[in-house]
Amino acid sequence: EEEAAEEEEAGEGEEAAEEEEEDDAEVAEEEEADAPAAEEVAEDEEEEGEAAEVAAEEDEAAAEEGESTEESDESQAKEDAPAEEEAAAASSDAAEEDEPGSKKGAKKPFVLPKDFERPSYPPTEREKEMLKLKKKIREIEDLEKKQADGVKLAANQEQKLTKKAGLLEELAAVEATVEPHTIEWSAVVHDYQNPMLGVLLKVDGRTDMLPLSAAHMSPPIHPDSLGEIATRFRKGQDLKVRIMRGGAMCTTLSIDEEDFRYSESQEIMEKLKAIKEEDDKKIMGELWESGDWSKEEFEGVVTSVKDQCIFVRVLGAREVRVSSAELPEDMTMRDPVSKVSKTKREAVKEGMDVQLRLRWDYRNERVVGSMVV
């Protein structure tokens, strides 16, 4: 009887211990149940800030890329000076080979110097979309890892897991698309810009005219040689171009040439911007508002001589028409047949330096000049 009593007491002690363990397990389960709820709230807050976070990351990345590009461009320009001269000479030869009537044949492909580091550009629309998709996939993979570790996921987190396959398919489709700036298009020179900082192109498949800046020609034309634009490009001339990142400008540079000449093109663009700002101030500001002949005299260079007029380049790039009636008497003659005043070609030559006063011609929407004796 005593042994039976002792065994009964021992059994009761074991039952009490088991009940205590069950209570502890229930508390732990309740804590685990509370954890996903808190995590769900945090996840909801995170989802609400995703759009702002992505935008902030893109802006910060673009800023960092711009700074790193400037630093790398400066150091690269010093290190690769000999290679740059060699590549520039090769590019110049290639441009000559591409001219009409050239005997050298087709244009040779541009070859980058060894160990050349390509510049960084702001992300394209395709790259932005890829970044967004990859971020969503990483978030799902993090949830999968938590689930594998035994963490109970909230309902909205489990719903996210079902979207992984679709996101992977969407990412593969985006990665397979071709970047628009890598495609070569047929184009025709429609007109010259005035001020002459480039030409306007009619590109196949586009209804709007796209500019080809002097900075993005192959090879680029520097601001002190803008007169070359008229000799290298004729109205109606057929070209092969690429539409650059952003979709607003064209280039005849290959992708490798564009990367190699990135610093040079950026420098030219800054100078062209300064020329355009000065032109806007003088022409569209002062002359357009006054409507009278300018009191200021402008230095210019004769770029073309016609029977009824001459054309003079002022302010670095602005082409101005000067009628024969606005030329000095010793530079004109009266035609014996038509009795009309004409330019005396032996007295006015291309490349001649002249002084002009300018006026805005409202009727023809252009600037005209009068030569100062």
CSV table of C-alpha atoms in Angstrom, one decimal, residues 8 20 72 76 117 152 154 186 189 240 259 294 309 356:
chain,number,residue,atom,x,y,z
A,8,GLU,CA,0.6,7.8,-7.1
A,20,GLU,CA,3.4,23.5,-16.6
A,72,SER,CA,36.5,59.8,-63.3
A,76,GLN,CA,40.8,59.5,-67.2
A,117,GLU,CA,36.4,53.0,-68.3
A,152,LYS,CA,4.6,32.5,-39.3
A,154,ALA,CA,1.0,37.4,-42.0
A,186,SER,CA,17.6,56.5,-90.9
A,189,VAL,CA,18.9,66.7,-92.7
A,240,LYS,CA,22.4,57.1,-89.9
A,259,ASP,CA,31.5,57.0,-74.3
A,294,SER,CA,20.8,98.2,-82.6
A,309,CYS,CA,22.7,89.6,-100.2
A,356,LEU,CA,27.0,95.1,-88.4
